[in-house]
Coordinates of N, CA and C in Angstrom, one line a residue:
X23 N 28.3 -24.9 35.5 CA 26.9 -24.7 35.2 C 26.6 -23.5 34.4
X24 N 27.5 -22.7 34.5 CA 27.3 -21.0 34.0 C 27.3 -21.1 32.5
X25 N 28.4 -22.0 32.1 CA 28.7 -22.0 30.5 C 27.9 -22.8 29.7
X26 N 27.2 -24.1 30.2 CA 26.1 -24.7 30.0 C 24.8 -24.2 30.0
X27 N 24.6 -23.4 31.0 CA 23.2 -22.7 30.4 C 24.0 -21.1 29.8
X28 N 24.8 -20.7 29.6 CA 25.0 -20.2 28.4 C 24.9 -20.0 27.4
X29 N 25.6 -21.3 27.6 CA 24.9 -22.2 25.7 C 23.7 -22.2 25.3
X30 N 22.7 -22.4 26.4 CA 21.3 -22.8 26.3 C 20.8 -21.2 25.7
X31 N 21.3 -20.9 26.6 CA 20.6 -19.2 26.1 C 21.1 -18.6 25.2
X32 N 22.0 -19.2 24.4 CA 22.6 -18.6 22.7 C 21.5 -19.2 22.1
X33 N 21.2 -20.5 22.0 CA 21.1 -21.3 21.7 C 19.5 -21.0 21.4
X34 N 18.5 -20.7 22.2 CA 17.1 -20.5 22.4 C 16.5 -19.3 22.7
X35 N 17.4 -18.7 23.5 CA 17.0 -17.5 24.0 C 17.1 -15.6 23.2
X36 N 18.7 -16.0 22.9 CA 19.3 -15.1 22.7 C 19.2 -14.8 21.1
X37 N 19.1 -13.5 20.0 CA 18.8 -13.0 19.2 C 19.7 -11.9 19.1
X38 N 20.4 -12.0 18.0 CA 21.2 -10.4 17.6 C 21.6 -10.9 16.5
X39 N 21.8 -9.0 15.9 CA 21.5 -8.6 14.5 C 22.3 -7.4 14.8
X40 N 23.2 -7.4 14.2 CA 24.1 -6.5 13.5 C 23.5 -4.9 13.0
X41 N 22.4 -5.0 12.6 CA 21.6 -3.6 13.1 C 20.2 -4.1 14.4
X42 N 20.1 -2.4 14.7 CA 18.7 -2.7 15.8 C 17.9 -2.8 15.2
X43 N 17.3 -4.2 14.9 CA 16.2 -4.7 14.8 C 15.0 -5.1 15.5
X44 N 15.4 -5.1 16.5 CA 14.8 -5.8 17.8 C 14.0 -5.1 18.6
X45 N 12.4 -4.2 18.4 CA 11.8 -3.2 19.4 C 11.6 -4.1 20.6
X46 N 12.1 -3.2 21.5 CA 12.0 -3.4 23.2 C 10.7 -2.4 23.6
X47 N 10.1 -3.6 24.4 CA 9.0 -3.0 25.5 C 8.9 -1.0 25.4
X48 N 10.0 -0.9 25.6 CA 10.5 0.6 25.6 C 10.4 1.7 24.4
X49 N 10.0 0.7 23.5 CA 10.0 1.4 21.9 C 11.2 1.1 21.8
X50 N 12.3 1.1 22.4 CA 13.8 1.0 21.8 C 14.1 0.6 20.6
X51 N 14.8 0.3 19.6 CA 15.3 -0.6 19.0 C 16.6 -1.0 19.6
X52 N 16.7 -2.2 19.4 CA 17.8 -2.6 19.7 C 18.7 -4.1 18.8
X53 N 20.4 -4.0 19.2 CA 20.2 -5.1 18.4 C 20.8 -6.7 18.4
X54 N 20.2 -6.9 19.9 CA 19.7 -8.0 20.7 C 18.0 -8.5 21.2
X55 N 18.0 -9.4 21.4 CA 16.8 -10.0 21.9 C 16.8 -11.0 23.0
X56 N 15.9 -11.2 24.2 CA 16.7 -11.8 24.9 C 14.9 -12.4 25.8
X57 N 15.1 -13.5 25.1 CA 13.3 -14.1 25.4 C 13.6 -15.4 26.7
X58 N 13.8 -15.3 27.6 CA 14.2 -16.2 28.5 C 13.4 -17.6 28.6
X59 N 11.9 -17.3 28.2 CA 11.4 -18.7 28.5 C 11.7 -20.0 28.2
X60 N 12.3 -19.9 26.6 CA 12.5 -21.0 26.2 C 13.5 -22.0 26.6
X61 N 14.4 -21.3 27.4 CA 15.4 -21.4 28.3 C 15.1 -21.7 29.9
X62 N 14.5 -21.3 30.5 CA 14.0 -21.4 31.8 C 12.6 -22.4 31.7
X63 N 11.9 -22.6 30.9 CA 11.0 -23.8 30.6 C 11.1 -25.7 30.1
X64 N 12.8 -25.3 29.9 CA 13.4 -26.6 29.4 C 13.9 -26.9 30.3
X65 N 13.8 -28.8 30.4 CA 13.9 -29.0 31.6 C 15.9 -29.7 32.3
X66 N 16.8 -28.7 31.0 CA 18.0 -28.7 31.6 C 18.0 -27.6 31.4
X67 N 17.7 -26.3 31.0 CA 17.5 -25.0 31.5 C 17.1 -24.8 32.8
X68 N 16.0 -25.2 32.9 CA 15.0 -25.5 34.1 C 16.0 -25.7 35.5
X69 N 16.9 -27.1 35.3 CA 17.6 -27.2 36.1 C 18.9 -26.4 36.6
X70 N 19.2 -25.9 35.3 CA 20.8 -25.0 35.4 C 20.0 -23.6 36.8
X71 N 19.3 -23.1 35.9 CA 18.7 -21.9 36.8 C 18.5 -22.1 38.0
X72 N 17.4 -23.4 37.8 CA 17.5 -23.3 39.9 C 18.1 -23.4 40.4
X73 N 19.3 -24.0 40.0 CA 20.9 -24.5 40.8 C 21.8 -23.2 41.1
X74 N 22.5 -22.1 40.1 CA 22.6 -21.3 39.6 C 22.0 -20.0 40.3
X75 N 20.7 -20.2 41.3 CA 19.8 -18.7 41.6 C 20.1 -19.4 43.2
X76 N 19.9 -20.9 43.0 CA 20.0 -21.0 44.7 C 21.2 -21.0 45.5
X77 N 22.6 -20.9 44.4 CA 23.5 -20.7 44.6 C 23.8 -19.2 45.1
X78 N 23.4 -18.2 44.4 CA 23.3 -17.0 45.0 C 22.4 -16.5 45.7
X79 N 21.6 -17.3 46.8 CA 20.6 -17.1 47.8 C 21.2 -18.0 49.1
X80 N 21.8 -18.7 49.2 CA 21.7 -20.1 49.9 C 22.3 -19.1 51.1
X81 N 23.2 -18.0 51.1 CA 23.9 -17.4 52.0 C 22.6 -16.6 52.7
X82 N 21.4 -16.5 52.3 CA 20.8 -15.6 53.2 C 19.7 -16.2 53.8
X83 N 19.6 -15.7 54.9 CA 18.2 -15.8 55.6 C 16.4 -15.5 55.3
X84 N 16.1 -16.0 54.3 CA 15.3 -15.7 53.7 C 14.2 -17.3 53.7
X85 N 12.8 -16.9 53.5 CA 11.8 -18.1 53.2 C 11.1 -17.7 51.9
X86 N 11.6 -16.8 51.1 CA 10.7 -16.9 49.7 C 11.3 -15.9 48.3
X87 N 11.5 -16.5 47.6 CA 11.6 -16.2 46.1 C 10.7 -16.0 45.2
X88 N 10.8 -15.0 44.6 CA 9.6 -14.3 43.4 C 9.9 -13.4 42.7
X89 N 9.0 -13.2 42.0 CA 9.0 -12.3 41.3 C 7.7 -11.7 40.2
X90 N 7.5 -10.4 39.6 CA 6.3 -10.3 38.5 C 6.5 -11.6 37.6
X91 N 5.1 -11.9 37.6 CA 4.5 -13.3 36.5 C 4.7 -12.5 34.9
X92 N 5.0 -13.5 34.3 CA 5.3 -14.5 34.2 C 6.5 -15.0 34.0
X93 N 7.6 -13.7 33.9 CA 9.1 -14.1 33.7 C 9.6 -14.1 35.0
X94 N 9.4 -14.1 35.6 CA 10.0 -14.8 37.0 C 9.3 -16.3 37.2
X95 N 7.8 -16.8 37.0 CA 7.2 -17.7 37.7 C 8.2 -19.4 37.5
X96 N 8.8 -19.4 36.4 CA 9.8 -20.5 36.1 C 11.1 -20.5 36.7
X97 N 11.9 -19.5 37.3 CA 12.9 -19.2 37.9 C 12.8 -19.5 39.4
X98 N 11.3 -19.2 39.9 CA 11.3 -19.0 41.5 C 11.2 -20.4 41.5
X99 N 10.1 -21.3 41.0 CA 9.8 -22.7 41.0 C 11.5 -23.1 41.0
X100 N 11.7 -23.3 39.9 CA 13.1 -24.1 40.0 C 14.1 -23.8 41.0
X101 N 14.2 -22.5 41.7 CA 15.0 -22.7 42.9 C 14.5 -22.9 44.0
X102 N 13.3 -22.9 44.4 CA 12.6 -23.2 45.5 C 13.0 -24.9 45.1
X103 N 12.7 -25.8 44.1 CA 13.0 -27.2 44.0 C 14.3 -27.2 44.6
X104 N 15.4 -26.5 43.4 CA 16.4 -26.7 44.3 C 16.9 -26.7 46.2
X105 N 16.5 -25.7 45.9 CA 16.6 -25.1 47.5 C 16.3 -26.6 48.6
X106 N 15.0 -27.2 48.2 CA 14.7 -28.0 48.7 C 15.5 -29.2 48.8
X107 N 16.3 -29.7 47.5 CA 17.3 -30.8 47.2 C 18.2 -30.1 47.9
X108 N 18.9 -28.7 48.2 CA 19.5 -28.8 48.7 C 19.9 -28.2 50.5
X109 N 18.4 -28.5 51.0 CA 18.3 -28.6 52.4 C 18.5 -27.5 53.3
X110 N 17.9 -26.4 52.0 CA 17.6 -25.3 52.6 C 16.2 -24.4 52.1
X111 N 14.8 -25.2 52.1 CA 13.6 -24.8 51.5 C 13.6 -23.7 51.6
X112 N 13.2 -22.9 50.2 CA 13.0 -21.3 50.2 C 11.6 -21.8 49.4
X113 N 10.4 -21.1 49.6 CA 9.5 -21.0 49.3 C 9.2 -20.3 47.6
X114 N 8.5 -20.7 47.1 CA 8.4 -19.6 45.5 C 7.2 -19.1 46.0
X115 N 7.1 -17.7 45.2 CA 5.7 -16.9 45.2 C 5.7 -16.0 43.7
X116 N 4.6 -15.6 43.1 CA 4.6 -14.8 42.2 C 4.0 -13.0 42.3
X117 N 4.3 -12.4 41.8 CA 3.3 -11.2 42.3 C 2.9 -10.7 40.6
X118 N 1.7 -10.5 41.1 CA 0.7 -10.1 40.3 C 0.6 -9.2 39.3
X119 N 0.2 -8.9 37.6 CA 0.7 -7.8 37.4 C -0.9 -7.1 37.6
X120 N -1.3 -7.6 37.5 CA -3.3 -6.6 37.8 C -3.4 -7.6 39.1
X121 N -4.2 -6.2 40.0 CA -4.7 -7.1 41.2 C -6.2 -7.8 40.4
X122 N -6.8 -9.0 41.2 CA -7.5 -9.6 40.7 C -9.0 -8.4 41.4
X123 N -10.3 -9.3 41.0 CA -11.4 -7.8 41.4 C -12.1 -9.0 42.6
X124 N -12.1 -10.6 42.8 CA -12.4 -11.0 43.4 C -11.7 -12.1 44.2
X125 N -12.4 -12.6 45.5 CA -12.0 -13.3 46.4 C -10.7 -12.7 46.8
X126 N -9.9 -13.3 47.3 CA -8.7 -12.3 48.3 C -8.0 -12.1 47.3
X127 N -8.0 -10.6 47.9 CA -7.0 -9.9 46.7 C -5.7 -9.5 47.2
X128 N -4.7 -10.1 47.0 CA -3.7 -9.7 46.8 C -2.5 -9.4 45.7
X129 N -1.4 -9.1 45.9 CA -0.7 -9.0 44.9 C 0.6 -10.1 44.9
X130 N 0.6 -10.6 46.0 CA 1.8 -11.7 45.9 C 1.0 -13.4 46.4
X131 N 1.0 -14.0 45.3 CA 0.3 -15.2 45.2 C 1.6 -16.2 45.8
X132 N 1.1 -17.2 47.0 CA 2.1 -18.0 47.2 C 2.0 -18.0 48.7
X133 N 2.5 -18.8 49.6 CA 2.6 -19.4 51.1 C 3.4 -17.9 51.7
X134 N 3.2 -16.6 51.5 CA 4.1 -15.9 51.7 C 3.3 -15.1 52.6
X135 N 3.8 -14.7 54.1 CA 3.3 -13.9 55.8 C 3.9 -12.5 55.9
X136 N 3.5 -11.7 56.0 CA 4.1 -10.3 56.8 C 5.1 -10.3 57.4
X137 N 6.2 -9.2 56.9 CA 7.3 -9.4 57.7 C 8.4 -10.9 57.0
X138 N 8.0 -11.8 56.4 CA 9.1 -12.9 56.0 C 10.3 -11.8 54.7
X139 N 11.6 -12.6 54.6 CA 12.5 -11.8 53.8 C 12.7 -12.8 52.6
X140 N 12.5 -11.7 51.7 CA 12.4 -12.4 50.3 C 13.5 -12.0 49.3
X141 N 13.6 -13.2 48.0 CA 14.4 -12.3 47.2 C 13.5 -12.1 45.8
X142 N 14.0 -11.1 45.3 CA 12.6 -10.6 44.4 C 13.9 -11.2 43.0
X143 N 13.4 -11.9 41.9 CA 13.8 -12.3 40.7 C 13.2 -11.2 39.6
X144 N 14.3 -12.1 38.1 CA 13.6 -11.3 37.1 C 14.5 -12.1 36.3
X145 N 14.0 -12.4 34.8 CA 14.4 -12.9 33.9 C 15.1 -12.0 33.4
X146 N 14.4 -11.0 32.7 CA 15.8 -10.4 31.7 C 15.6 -8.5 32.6
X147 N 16.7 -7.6 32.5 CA 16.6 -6.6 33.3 C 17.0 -5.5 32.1
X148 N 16.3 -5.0 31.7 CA 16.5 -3.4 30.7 C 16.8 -2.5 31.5
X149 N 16.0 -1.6 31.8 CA 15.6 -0.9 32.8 C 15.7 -0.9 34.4
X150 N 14.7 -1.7 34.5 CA 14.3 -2.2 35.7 C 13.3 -1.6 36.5
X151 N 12.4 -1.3 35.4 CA 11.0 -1.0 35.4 C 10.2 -2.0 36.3
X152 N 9.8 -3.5 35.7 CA 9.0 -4.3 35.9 C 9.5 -4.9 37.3
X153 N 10.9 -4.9 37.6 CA 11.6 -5.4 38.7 C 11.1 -4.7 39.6
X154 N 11.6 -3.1 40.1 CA 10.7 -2.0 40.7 C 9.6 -2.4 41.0
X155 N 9.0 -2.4 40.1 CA 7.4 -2.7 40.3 C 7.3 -4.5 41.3
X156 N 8.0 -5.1 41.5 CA 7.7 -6.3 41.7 C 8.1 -6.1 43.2
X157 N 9.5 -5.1 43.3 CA 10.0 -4.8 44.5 C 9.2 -4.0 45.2
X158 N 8.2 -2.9 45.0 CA 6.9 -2.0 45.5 C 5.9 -3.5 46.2
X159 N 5.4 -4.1 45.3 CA 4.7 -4.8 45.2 C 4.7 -5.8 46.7
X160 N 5.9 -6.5 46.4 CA 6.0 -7.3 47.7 C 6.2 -6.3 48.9
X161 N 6.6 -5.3 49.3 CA 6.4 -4.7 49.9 C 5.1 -3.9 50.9
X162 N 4.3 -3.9 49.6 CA 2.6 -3.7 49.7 C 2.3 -4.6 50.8
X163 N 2.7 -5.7 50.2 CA 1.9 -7.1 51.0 C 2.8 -7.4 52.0
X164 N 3.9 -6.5 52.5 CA 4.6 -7.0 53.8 C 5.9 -7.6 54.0
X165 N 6.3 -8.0 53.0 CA 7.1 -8.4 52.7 C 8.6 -7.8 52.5
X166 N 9.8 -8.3 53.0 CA 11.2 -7.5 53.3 C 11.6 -8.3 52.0
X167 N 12.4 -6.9 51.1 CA 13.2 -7.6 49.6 C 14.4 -7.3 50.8
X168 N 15.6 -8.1 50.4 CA 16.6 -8.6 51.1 C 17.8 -8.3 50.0
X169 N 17.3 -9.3 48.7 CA 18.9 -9.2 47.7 C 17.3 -9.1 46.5
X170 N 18.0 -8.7 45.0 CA 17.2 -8.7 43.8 C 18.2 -9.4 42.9
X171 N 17.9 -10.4 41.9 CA 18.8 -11.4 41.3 C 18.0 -11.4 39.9
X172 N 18.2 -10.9 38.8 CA 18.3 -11.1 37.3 C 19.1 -12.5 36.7
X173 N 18.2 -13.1 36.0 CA 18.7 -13.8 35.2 C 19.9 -13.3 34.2
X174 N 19.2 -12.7 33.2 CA 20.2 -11.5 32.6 C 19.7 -10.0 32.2
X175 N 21.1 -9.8 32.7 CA 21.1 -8.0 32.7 C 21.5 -7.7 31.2
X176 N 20.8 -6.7 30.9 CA 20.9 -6.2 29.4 C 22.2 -5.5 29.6
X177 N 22.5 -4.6 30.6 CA 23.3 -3.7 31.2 C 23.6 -2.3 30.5
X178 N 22.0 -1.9 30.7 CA 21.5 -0.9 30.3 C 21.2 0.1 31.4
X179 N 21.8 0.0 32.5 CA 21.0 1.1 33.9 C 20.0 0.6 34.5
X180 N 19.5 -0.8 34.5 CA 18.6 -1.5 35.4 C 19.1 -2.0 36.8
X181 N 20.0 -2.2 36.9 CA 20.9 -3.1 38.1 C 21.2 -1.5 38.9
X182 N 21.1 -0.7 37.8 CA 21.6 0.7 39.1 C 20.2 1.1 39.3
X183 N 19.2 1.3 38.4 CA 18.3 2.0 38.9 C 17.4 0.9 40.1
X184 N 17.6 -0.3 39.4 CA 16.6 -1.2 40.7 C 17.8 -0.9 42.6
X185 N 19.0 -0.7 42.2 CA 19.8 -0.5 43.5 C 19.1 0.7 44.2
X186 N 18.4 1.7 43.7 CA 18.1 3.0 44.5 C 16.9 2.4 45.4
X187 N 16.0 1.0 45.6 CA 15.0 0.4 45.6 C 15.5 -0.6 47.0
X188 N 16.9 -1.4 46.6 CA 17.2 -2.8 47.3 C 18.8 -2.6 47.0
X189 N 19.6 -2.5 48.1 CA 20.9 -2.3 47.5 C 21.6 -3.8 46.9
X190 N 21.3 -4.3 47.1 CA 21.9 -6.2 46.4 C 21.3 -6.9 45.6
X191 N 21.7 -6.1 44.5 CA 21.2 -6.7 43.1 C 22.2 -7.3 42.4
X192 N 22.3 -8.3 41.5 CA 22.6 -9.5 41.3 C 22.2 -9.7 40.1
X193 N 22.8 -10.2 39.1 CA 22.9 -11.3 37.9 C 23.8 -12.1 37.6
X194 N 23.1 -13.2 37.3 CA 23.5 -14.4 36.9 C 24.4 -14.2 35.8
X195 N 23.9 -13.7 35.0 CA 24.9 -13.6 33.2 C 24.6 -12.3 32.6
X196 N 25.0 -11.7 32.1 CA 25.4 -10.4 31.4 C 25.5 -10.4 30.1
X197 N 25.1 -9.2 29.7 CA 25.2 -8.7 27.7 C 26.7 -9.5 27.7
X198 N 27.6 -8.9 28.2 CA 29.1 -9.1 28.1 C 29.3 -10.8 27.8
X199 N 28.6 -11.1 29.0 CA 29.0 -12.7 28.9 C 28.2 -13.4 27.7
X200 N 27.3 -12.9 27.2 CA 26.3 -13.2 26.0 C 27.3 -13.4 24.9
X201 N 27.6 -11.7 24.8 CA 28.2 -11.4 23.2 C 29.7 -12.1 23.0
X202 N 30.7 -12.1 24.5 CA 31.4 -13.3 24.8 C 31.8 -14.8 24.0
X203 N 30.4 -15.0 24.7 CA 30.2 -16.5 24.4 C 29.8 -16.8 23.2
X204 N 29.7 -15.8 22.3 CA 28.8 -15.9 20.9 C 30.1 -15.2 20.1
X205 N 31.3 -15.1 20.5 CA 32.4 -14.3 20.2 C 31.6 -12.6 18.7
X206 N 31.0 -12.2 19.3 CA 30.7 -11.3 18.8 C 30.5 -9.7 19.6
X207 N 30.0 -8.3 19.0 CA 30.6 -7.1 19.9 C 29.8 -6.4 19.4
X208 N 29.3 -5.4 19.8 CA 28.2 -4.0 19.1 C 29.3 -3.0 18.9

């Protein structure tokens, strides 16, 4: 399933250019690009991921998967599906990037209680700024992060800096496996 949505993510996702062309959130330039939706929105992308995230959850005791909206909201759905086909329902939830000003305000949208153990997601991981923040977040609202799981890591110091936060952080696919599979190298 790994090399199949692989492909998907050369294929849709993934962007590189021989110089840094590419500004990141960060101002960075860089000279990759790595836009996960188009990949995680298709519905054998769709499937690879849920299969693939539930695979690296199914070992733990947990009832909910999430992550900041909206690059996680596609990821948690499709493993929570999974999870379900495969007879271990984990719940999806999303957390918020502005709290709302009315009716109950929270920051993690979804069937999710005080005290339940979660795993917090993320589509693509730079930094691991927005991750952090998603990991604070559920926490606010009660919630135990357990493991943190990236779709793909840039493997730029996000997977270390989100570890000072949740020590079991996790990705699915890597720059390496990217540039790999596209037989290409910076």
């Amino acid at each position: 399933m790994k090399n199949e949505l692989l492909d998907i993510v050369c294929k849709t996702s993934f962007k590189f250019s021989e110089e840094p062309t590419f500004k990141l959130a960060s101002g960075k330039m860089s000279h990759f690009y790595v836009n996960c939706k188009p990949t995680t929105l298709s519905p054998r992308g769709m499937y690879l991921v849920g299969n693939l995230v539930f695979d690296a959850v199914k070992d733990l005791d947990i009832t909910g998967i999430g992550g900041l909206t909206f690059g996680a909201d596609p990821i948690a759905v499709a493993t929570s599906f999974a999870s379900e086909l495969g007879g271990k329902p984990i719940k999806a939830f999303s957390i918020r990037k502005e709290l709302k000003d009315h009716g109950i305000i929270n920051w993690v949208e979804g069937d999710m209680a005080k005290g339940e153990k979660v795993v917090i997601i993320d589509d693509v991981i730079t930094t691991g700024g927005s991750t952090i923040k998603a990991i604070e977040r559920a926490r606010v609202q009660g919630l135990e992060v357990v493991r943190v799981i990236t779709l793909i890591d840039r493997q730029e110091g996000g997977l270390e800096n989100v570890q000072e936060y949740v020590d079991d952080v996790r990705s699915i696919i890597t720059r390496d496996d990217l540039m790999k599979h596209l037989g290409v190298s910076l």
